[in-house]
Short mmCIF file of N, CA and C in Angstrom, two decimals:
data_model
loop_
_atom_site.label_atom_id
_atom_site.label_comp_id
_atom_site.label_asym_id
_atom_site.label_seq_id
_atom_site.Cartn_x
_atom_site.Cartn_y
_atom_site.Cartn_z
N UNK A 578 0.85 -1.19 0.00
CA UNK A 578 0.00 0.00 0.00
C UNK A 578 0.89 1.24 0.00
N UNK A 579 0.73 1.95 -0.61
CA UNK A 579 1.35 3.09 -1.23
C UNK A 579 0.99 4.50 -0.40
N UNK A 580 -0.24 4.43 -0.29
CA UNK A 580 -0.60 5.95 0.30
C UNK A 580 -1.35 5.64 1.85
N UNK A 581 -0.23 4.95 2.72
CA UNK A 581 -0.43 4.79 4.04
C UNK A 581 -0.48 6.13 4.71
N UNK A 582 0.50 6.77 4.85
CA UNK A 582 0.47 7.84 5.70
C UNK A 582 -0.34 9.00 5.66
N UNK A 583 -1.02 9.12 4.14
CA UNK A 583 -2.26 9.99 3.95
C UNK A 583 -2.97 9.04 4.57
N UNK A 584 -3.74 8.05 4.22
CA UNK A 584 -4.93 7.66 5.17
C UNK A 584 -5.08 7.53 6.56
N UNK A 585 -3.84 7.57 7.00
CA UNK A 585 -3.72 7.54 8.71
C UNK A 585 -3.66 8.90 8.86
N UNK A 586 -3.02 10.52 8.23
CA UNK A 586 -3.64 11.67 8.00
C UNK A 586 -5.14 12.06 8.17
N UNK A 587 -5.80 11.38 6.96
CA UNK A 587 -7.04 11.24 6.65
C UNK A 587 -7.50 11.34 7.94
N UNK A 588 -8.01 9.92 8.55
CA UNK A 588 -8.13 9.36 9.71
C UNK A 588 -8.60 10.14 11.11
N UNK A 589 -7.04 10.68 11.04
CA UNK A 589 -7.05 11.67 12.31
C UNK A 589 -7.57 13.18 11.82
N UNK A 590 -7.43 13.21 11.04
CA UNK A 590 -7.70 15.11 10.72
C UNK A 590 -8.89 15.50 9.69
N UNK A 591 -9.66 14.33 8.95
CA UNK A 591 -11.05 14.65 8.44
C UNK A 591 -12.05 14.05 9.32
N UNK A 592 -12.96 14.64 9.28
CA UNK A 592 -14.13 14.19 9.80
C UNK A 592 -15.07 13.17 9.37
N UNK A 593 -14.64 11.76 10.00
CA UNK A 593 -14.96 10.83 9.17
C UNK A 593 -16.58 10.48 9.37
N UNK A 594 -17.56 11.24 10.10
CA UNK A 594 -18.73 11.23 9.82
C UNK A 594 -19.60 11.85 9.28
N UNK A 595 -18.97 12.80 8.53
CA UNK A 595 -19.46 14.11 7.42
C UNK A 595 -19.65 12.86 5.86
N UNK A 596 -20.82 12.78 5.94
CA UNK A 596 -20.87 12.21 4.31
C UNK A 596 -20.09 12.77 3.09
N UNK A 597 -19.51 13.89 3.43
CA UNK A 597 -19.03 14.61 2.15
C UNK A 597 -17.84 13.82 2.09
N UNK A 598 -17.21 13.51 3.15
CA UNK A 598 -15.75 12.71 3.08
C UNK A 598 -15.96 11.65 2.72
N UNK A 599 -16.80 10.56 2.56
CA UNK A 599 -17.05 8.87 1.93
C UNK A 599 -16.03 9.16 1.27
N UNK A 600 -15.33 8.28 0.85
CA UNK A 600 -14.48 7.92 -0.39
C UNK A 600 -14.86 6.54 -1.06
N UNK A 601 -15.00 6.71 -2.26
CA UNK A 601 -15.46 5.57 -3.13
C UNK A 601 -13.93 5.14 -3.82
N UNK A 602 -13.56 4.05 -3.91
CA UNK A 602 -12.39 3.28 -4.17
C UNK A 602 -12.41 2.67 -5.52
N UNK A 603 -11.69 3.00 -6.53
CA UNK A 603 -11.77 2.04 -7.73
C UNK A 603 -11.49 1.00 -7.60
N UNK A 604 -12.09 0.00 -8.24
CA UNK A 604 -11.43 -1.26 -8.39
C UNK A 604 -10.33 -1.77 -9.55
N UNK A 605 -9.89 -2.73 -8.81
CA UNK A 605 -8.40 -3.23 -9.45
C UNK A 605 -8.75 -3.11 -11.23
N UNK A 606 -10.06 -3.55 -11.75
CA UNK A 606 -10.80 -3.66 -13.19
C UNK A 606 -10.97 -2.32 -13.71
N UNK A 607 -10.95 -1.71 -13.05
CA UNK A 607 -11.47 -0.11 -13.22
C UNK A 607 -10.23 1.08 -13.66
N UNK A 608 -9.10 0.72 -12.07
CA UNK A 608 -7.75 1.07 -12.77
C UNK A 608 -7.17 0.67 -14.02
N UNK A 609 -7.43 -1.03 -14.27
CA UNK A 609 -6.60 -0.98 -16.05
C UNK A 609 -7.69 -0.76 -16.78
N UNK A 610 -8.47 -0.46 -16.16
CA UNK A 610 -9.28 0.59 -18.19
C UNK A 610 -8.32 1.71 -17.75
N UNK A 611 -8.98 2.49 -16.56
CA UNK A 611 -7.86 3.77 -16.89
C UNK A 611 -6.67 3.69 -17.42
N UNK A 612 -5.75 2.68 -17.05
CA UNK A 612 -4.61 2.46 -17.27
C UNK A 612 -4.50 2.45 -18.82
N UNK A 613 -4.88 1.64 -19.55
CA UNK A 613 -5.13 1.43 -20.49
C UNK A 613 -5.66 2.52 -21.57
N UNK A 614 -6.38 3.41 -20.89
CA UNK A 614 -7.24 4.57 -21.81
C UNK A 614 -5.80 6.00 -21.51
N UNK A 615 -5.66 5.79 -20.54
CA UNK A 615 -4.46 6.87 -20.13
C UNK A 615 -2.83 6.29 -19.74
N UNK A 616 -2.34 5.70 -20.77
CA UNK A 616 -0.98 5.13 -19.65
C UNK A 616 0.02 5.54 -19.47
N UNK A 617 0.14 7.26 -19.44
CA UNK A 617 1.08 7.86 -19.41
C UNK A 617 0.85 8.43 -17.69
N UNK A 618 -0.19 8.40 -17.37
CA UNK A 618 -0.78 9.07 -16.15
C UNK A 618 0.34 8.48 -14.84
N UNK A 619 0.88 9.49 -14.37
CA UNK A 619 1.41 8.83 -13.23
C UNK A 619 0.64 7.40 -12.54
N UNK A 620 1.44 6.80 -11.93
CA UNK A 620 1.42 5.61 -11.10
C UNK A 620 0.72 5.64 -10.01
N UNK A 621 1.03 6.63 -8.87
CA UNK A 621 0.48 7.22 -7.91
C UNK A 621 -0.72 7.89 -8.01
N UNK A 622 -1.56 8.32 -8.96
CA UNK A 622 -3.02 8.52 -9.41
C UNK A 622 -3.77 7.47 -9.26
N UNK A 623 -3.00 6.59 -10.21
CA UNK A 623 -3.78 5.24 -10.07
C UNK A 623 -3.88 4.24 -8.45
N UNK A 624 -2.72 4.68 -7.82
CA UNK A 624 -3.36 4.15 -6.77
C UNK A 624 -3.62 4.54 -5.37
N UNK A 625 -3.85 5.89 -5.64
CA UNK A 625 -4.44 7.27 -5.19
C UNK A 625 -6.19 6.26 -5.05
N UNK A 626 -6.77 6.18 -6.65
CA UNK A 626 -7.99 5.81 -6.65
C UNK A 626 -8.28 4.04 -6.41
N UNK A 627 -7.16 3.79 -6.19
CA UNK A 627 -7.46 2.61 -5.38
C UNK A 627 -7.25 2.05 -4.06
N UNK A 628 -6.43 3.05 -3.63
CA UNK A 628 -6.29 3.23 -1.99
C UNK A 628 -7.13 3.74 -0.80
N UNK A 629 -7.02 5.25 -1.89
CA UNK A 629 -8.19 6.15 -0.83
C UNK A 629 -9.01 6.31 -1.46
N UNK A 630 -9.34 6.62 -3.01
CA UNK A 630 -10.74 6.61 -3.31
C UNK A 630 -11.02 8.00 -4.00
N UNK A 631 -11.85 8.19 -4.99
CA UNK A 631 -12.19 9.50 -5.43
C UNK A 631 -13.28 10.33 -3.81
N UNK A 632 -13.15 11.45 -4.23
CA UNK A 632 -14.34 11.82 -2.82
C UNK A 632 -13.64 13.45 -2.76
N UNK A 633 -14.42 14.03 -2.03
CA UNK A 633 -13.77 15.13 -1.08
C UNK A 633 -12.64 15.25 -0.39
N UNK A 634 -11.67 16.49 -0.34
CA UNK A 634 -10.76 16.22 0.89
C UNK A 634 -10.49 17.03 1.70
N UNK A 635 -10.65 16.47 2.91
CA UNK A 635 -10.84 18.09 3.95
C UNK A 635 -12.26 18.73 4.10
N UNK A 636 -13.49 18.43 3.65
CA UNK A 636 -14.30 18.58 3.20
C UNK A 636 -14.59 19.52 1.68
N UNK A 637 -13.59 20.43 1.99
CA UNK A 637 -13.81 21.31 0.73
C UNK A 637 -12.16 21.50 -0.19
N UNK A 638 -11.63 21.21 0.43
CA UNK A 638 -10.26 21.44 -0.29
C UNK A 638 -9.49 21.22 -1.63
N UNK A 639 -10.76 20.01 -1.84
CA UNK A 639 -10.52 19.41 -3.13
C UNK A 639 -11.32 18.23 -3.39
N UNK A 640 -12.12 18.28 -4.73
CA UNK A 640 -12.87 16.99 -5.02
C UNK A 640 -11.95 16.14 -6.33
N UNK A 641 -11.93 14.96 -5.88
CA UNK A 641 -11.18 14.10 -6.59
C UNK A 641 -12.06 13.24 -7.38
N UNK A 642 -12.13 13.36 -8.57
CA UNK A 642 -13.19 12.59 -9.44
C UNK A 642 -12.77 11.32 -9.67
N UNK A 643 -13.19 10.46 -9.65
CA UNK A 643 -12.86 9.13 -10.41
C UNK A 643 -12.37 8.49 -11.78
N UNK A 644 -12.79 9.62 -12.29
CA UNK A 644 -12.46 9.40 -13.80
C UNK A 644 -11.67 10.88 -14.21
N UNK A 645 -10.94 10.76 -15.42
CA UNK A 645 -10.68 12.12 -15.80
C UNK A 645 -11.89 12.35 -16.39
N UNK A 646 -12.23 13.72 -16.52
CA UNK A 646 -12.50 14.64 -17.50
C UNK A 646 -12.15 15.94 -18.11
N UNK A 647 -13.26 16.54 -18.65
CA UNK A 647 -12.66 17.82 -19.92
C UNK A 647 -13.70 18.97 -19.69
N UNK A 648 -13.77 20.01 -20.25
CA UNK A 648 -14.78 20.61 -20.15
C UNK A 648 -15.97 20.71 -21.00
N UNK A 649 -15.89 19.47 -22.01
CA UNK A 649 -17.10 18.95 -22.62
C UNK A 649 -17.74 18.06 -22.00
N UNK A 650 -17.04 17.91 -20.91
CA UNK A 650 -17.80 16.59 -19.87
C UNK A 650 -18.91 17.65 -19.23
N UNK A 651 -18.32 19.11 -18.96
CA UNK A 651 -19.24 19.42 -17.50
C UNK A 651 -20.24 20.78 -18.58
N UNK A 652 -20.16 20.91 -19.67
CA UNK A 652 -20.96 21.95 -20.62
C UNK A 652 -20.06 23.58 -21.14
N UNK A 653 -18.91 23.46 -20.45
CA UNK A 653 -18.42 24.85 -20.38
C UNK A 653 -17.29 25.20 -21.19
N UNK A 654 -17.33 24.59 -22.53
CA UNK A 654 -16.57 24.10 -23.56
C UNK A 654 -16.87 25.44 -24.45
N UNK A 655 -18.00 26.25 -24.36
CA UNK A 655 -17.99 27.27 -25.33
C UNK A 655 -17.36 28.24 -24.06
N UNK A 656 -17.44 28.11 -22.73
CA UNK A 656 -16.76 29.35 -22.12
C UNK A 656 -15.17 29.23 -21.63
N UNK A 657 -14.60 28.06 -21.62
CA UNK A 657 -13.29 27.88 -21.34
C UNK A 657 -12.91 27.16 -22.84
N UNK A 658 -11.37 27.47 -22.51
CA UNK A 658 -10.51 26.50 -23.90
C UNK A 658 -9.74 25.70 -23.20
N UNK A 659 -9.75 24.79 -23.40
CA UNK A 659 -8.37 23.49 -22.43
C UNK A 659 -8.52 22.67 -23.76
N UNK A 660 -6.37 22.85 -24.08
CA UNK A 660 -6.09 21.70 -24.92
C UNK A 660 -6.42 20.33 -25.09
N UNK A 661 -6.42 19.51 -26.43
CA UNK A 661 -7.03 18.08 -26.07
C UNK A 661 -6.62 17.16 -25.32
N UNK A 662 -4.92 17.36 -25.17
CA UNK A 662 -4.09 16.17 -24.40
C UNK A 662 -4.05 16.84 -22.63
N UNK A 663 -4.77 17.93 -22.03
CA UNK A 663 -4.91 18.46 -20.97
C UNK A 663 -6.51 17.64 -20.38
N UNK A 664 -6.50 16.63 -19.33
CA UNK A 664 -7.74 15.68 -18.56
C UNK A 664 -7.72 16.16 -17.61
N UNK A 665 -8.83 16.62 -16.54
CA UNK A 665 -8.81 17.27 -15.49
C UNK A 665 -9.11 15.70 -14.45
N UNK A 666 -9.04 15.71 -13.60
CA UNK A 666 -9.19 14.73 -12.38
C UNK A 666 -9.73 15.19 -10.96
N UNK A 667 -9.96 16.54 -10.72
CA UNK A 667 -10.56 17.44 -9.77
C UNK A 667 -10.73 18.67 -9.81
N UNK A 668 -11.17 18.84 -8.86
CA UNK A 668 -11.62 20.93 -8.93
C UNK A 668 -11.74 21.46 -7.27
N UNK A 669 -11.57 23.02 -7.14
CA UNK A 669 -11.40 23.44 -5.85
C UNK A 669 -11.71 23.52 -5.05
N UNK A 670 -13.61 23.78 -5.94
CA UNK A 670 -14.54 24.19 -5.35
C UNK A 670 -14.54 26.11 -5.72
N UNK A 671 -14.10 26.30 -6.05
CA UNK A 671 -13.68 27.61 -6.83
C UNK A 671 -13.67 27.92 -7.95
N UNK A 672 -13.88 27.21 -8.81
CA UNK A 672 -13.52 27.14 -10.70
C UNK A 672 -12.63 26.97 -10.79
N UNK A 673 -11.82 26.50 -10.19
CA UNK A 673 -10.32 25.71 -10.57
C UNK A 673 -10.03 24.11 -10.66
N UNK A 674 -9.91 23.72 -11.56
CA UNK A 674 -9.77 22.17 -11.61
C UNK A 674 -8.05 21.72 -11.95
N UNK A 675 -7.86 20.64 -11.39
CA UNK A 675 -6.48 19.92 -11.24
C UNK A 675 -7.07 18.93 -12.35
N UNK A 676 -5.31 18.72 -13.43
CA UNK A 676 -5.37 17.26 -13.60
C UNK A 676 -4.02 17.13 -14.41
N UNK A 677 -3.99 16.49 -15.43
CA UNK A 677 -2.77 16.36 -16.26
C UNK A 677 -2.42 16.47 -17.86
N UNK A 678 -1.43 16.50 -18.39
CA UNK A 678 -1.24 16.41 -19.35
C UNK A 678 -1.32 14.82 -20.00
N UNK A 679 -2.09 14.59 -20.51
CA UNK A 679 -1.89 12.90 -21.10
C UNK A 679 -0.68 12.22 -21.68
N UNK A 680 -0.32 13.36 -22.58
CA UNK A 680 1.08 13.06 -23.76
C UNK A 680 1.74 13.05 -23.06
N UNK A 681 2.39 13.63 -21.86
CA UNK A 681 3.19 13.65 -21.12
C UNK A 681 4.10 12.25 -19.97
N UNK A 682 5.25 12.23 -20.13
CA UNK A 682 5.58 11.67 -19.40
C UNK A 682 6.13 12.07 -18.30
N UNK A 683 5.94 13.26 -17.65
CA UNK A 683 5.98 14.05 -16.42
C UNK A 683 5.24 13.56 -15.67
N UNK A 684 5.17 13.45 -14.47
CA UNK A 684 4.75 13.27 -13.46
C UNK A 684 4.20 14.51 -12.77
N UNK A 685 3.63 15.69 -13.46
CA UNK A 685 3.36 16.85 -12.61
C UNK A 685 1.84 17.19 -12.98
N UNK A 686 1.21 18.08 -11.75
CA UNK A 686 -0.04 17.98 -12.19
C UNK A 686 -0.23 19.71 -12.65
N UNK A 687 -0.84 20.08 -13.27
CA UNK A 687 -1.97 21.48 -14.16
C UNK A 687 -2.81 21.68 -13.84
N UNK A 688 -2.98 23.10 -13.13
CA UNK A 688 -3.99 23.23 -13.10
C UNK A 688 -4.51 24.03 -13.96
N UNK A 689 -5.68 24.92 -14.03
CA UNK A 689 -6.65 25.38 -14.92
C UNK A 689 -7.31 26.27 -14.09
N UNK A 690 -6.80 27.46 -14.04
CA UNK A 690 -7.57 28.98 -13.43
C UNK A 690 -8.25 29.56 -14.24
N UNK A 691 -9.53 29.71 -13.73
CA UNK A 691 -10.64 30.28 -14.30
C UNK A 691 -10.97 31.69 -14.60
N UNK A 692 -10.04 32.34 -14.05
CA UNK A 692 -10.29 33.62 -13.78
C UNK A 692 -9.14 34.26 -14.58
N UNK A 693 -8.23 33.62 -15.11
CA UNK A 693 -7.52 33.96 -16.22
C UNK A 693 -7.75 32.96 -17.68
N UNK A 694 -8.39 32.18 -17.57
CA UNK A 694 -8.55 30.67 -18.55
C UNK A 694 -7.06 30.75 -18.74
N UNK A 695 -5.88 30.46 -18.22
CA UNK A 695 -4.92 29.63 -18.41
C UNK A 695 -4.46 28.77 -17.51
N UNK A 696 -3.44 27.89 -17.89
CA UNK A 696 -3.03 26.28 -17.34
C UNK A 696 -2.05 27.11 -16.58
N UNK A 697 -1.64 26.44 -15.28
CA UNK A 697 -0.56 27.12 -14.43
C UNK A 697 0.51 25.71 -13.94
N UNK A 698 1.53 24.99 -14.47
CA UNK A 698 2.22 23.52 -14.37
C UNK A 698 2.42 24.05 -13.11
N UNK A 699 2.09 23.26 -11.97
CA UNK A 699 2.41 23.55 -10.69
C UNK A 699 4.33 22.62 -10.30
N UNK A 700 4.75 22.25 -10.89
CA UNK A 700 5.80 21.22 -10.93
C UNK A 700 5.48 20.81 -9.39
N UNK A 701 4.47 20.17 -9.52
CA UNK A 701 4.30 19.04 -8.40
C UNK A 701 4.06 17.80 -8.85
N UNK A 702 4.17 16.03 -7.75
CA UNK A 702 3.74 15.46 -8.48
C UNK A 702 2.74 15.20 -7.76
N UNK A 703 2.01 14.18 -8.65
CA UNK A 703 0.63 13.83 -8.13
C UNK A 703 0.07 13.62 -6.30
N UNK A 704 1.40 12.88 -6.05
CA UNK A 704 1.67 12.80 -4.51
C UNK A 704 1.56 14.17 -3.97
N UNK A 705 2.70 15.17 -4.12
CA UNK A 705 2.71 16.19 -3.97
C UNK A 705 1.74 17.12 -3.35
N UNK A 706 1.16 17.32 -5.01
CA UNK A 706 0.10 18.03 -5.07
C UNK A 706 -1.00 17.23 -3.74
N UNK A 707 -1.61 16.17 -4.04
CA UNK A 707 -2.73 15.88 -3.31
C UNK A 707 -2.57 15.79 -1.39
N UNK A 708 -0.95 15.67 -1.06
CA UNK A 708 -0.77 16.19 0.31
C UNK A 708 -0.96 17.15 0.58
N UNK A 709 -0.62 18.43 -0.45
CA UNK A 709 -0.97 19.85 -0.16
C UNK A 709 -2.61 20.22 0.19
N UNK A 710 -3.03 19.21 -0.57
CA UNK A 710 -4.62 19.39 -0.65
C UNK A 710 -5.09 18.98 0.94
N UNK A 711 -4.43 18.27 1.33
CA UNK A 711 -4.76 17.43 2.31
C UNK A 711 -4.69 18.11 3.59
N UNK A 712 -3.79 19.18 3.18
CA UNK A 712 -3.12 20.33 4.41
C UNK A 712 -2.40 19.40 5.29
N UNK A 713 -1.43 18.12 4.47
CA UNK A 713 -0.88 17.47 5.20
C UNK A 713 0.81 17.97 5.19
N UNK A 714 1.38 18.15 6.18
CA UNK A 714 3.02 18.64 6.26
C UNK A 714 3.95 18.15 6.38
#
């Protein structure tokens, strides 16, 4: 298990009887489609969603989707532009969504500010990034 010390994080510092925190867990079948549809995607994504689970974090800090998407997924494709090889995987709760470059063999995640419509490479990696989310230190 890979992402021990976030879930023992988790644990102690979210509120594990707030429904917003559930975390839903991919399954092992579920990761190799992703794998398979995306296999450039860091390693640690993938078992990000099979460890802890897509869900909320912190309650609001960050929602972690299960699947990637785009902004033809959520309707807002005539008001934002995001390149084709750019998949989002969460958002702030703010109009800001996290995710990655596909083509890429970086390990860093992009985000997508709304309030300028441009990509900002945070040179974090997936780990990284989602401890920060976690307000873990």
């Amino acid at each position: 298990m890979s992402f021990e010390k976030e879930l023992d994080f988790l644990k102690k510092n979210e509120n594990q009887y707030k429904l917003v925190n559930n975390k839903i867990k991919r399954t092992v079948f579920e990761i190799n489609s992703l794998k398979e549809n995306y296999p450039k995607l860091p390693e640690d994504f993938f078992d990000y969603l099979l460890e802890v689970g897509a869900s909320n974090l912190m309650e609001s800090q960050l929602k972690v989707m299960d699947d990637l998407f785009d902004f033809n997924d959520l309707g807002l494709e005539d008001i934002y532009d995001l390149p084709d090889n750019i998949k989002l995987f969460g958002d702030n709760y703010s109009g800001d969504f996290a995710g990655f470059d596909i083509l890429s063999d970086k390990d860093e995640v992009i985000e997508f500010w709304h309030d300028s419509n441009e990509l900002y490479y945070t040179g974090k990696t997936f780990r990284e990034y989602i401890r920060e989310k976690m307000l873990m230190k």
